[in-house]
GROMACS .gro file of C-alpha atoms in nm:
model
  166
    1LEU     CA    1   0.398  -2.706  -4.300
    2VAL     CA    2   0.174  -3.001  -4.191
    3GLN     CA    3   0.346  -3.371  -4.177
    4PRO     CA    4   0.161  -3.511  -4.544
    5ALA     CA    5   0.281  -3.237  -4.708
    6VAL     CA    6   0.630  -3.278  -4.597
    7SER     CA    7   0.637  -3.660  -4.638
    8TRP     CA    8   0.526  -3.587  -5.007
    9ALA     CA    9   0.795  -3.319  -5.070
   10ARG     CA   10   1.060  -3.552  -4.965
   11ASP     CA   11   0.930  -3.811  -5.188
   12HIS     CA   12   0.910  -3.572  -5.518
   13GLY     CA   13   1.182  -3.300  -5.373
   14MET     CA   14   1.458  -3.392  -5.566
   15GLY     CA   15   1.722  -3.377  -5.290
   16ALA     CA   16   1.573  -3.064  -5.126
   17THR     CA   17   1.532  -3.092  -4.737
   18HIS     CA   18   1.190  -3.016  -4.624
   19CYS     CA   19   1.095  -3.012  -4.243
   20HIS     CA   20   0.774  -2.989  -4.025
   21ALA     CA   21   0.766  -2.638  -3.854
   22ASP     CA   22   0.517  -2.345  -3.775
   23GLY     CA   23   0.600  -2.072  -4.024
   24ARG     CA   24   0.525  -1.792  -3.779
   25ASN     CA   25   0.844  -1.891  -3.573
   26LEU     CA   26   1.156  -1.914  -3.779
   27THR     CA   27   1.412  -1.865  -3.508
   28TRP     CA   28   1.546  -2.178  -3.614
   29VAL     CA   29   1.625  -2.079  -3.960
   30PRO     CA   30   1.988  -1.881  -3.955
   31ASP     CA   31   1.979  -1.539  -4.072
   32SER     CA   32   2.093  -1.422  -4.414
   33SER     CA   33   2.075  -1.810  -4.498
   34LEU     CA   34   1.862  -1.798  -4.810
   35ASP     CA   35   1.892  -1.727  -5.156
   36ALA     CA   36   1.489  -1.687  -5.221
   37VAL     CA   37   1.126  -1.762  -5.045
   38ILE     CA   38   0.870  -1.832  -5.247
   39SER     CA   39   0.525  -1.859  -5.051
   40PHE     CA   40   0.170  -1.932  -5.201
   41ALA     CA   41  -0.128  -1.941  -4.987
   42ALA     CA   42   0.107  -2.021  -4.684
   43ILE     CA   43   0.019  -1.730  -4.456
   44TYR     CA   44  -0.346  -1.681  -4.614
   45SER     CA   45  -0.544  -1.792  -4.272
   46LEU     CA   46  -0.311  -1.567  -4.053
   47HIS     CA   47  -0.442  -1.228  -3.949
   48GLY     CA   48  -0.262  -0.909  -4.116
   49ARG     CA   49  -0.040  -0.863  -3.821
   50ASP     CA   50   0.086  -1.178  -3.793
   51GLN     CA   51   0.154  -1.193  -4.204
   52CYS     CA   52   0.363  -0.903  -4.113
   53GLU     CA   53   0.543  -1.038  -3.863
   54ALA     CA   54   0.626  -1.405  -4.056
   55VAL     CA   55   0.722  -1.186  -4.381
   56GLY     CA   56   0.952  -0.999  -4.142
   57GLN     CA   57   1.116  -1.285  -4.036
   58LEU     CA   58   1.128  -1.453  -4.379
   59VAL     CA   59   1.301  -1.125  -4.516
   60GLU     CA   60   1.565  -1.157  -4.207
   61LYS     CA   61   1.664  -1.489  -4.349
   62LEU     CA   62   1.739  -1.388  -4.698
   63ARG     CA   63   2.097  -1.322  -4.782
   64PRO     CA   64   2.154  -0.995  -4.917
   65GLY     CA   65   2.020  -0.917  -5.276
   66GLY     CA   66   1.792  -1.215  -5.189
   67ARG     CA   67   1.414  -1.211  -5.302
   68ALA     CA   68   1.062  -1.363  -5.184
   69TRP     CA   69   0.779  -1.409  -5.389
   70LEU     CA   70   0.449  -1.429  -5.218
   71GLY     CA   71   0.110  -1.498  -5.355
   72TRP     CA   72  -0.250  -1.557  -5.251
   73MET     CA   73  -0.238  -1.372  -4.918
   74CYS     CA   74  -0.588  -1.282  -4.908
   75PRO     CA   75  -0.943  -1.407  -5.015
   76TYR     CA   76  -1.006  -1.319  -5.399
   77PRO     CA   77  -1.370  -1.216  -5.343
   78PHE     CA   78  -1.245  -0.933  -5.054
   79TYR     CA   79  -0.967  -0.772  -5.249
   80MET     CA   80  -1.009  -0.840  -5.637
   81PRO     CA   81  -1.284  -0.586  -5.714
   82MET     CA   82  -1.073  -0.320  -5.505
   83HIS     CA   83  -0.791  -0.368  -5.744
   84LYS     CA   84  -0.961  -0.377  -6.057
   85MET     CA   85  -0.930  -0.012  -6.077
   86GLY     CA   86  -0.622   0.060  -5.907
   87SER     CA   87  -0.511   0.352  -5.723
   88ARG     CA   88  -0.845   0.527  -5.868
   89ASN     CA   89  -1.009   0.300  -5.624
   90THR     CA   90  -1.184   0.517  -5.365
   91LEU     CA   91  -1.088   0.243  -5.095
   92SER     CA   92  -0.729   0.226  -5.215
   93ALA     CA   93  -0.677   0.613  -5.218
   94LEU     CA   94  -0.855   0.660  -4.877
   95PHE     CA   95  -0.754   0.339  -4.662
   96PRO     CA   96  -0.393   0.471  -4.532
   97ALA     CA   97  -0.532   0.802  -4.440
   98ILE     CA   98  -0.843   0.671  -4.263
   99CYS     CA   99  -0.753   0.291  -4.138
  100GLN     CA  100  -0.366   0.327  -4.072
  101GLY     CA  101  -0.363   0.672  -3.879
  102ASN     CA  102  -0.291   0.714  -3.504
  103GLN     CA  103  -0.693   0.769  -3.456
  104ALA     CA  104  -0.975   0.538  -3.477
  105PRO     CA  105  -1.121   0.540  -3.791
  106PRO     CA  106  -1.501   0.640  -3.845
  107ALA     CA  107  -1.752   0.414  -3.713
  108ASN     CA  108  -1.888   0.347  -4.057
  109TRP     CA  109  -1.551   0.242  -4.171
  110ALA     CA  110  -1.440   0.063  -3.850
  111GLY     CA  111  -1.539  -0.287  -4.018
  112LEU     CA  112  -1.401  -0.231  -4.365
  113CYS     CA  113  -1.060  -0.097  -4.186
  114GLU     CA  114  -1.072  -0.435  -3.976
  115GLU     CA  115  -1.101  -0.640  -4.281
  116GLY     CA  116  -0.843  -0.451  -4.475
  117ASN     CA  117  -0.578  -0.489  -4.173
  118ARG     CA  118  -0.696  -0.852  -4.163
  119TYR     CA  119  -0.612  -0.953  -4.507
  120MET     CA  120  -0.339  -0.669  -4.564
  121THR     CA  121  -0.558  -0.477  -4.804
  122PRO     CA  122  -0.519  -0.275  -5.011
  123PRO     CA  123  -0.186  -0.440  -5.057
  124GLN     CA  124   0.060  -0.168  -5.157
  125ALA     CA  125  -0.068   0.062  -4.883
  126THR     CA  126  -0.096  -0.201  -4.590
  127TRP     CA  127   0.256  -0.359  -4.682
  128ASP     CA  128   0.443  -0.039  -4.723
  129ALA     CA  129   0.290   0.019  -4.357
  130CYS     CA  130   0.396  -0.300  -4.240
  131PHE     CA  131   0.763  -0.271  -4.355
  132GLN     CA  132   0.774   0.067  -4.181
  133ARG     CA  133   0.689  -0.065  -3.848
  134LEU     CA  134   0.955  -0.368  -3.925
  135ARG     CA  135   1.222  -0.105  -4.001
  136HIS     CA  136   1.145   0.070  -3.674
  137GLY     CA  137   1.135  -0.244  -3.490
  138ARG     CA  138   1.258  -0.568  -3.544
  139TRP     CA  139   1.503  -0.468  -3.858
  140SER     CA  140   1.647  -0.158  -3.680
  141ARG     CA  141   1.889  -0.380  -3.487
  142SER     CA  142   2.020  -0.542  -3.829
  143LYS     CA  143   2.103  -0.428  -4.173
  144VAL     CA  144   1.791  -0.549  -4.328
  145ASP     CA  145   1.601  -0.327  -4.550
  146ALA     CA  146   1.334  -0.423  -4.804
  147SER     CA  147   1.075  -0.276  -5.026
  148PHE     CA  148   0.715  -0.441  -5.107
  149TYR     CA  149   0.592  -0.406  -5.479
  150TRP     CA  150   0.252  -0.549  -5.524
  151ARG     CA  151   0.179  -0.709  -5.873
  152ASP     CA  152  -0.161  -0.818  -5.970
  153GLU     CA  153  -0.111  -1.193  -5.937
  154TRP     CA  154  -0.323  -1.257  -6.271
  155SER     CA  155  -0.045  -1.101  -6.475
  156VAL     CA  156   0.193  -1.316  -6.280
  157PHE     CA  157   0.018  -1.687  -6.365
  158ILE     CA  158  -0.128  -1.621  -6.705
  159ASP     CA  159   0.081  -1.653  -7.040
  160PRO     CA  160   0.059  -1.324  -7.202
  161ARG     CA  161  -0.076  -1.496  -7.509
  162ASP     CA  162  -0.366  -1.560  -7.332
  163GLN     CA  163  -0.428  -1.214  -7.179
  164ALA     CA  164  -0.654  -1.101  -7.449
  165ILE     CA  165  -0.921  -1.314  -7.342
  166TRP     CA  166  -0.886  -1.175  -6.968
   0.00000   0.00000   0.00000
């Protein structure tokens, strides 16, 4: 958080505690100390590797049964067209096999794979791969286990009565 945001939150936060810190290093937050995490556009500018690491740390800070809600983590122009067709979209279907395997992607896919990995898109496939790496890495030393469930953000923010116009 930047200092002006912390100051505003202290003035308007109804007694909540706020601090100024780099969200990529959460070692100062005790493990299993949070009931919930809400993050909206907070990790947007981080590369996917850093997003994965930051979310891995956030999950470690949740109490058993805690929940995290993460929203707007990549640029809409890049990923919204991809998700309109869901799993029927060619990129969503091919991305895990082509871009996340043990071999370098074909040259004609390399740029698209890098962009997808940078923005953690398509979300379900890239976050599943992230959580798998975390299970075999930093989470293997603890009892942490978590799953990622992607949901189109439009359906989260739009009142169901208004969905007919979308």
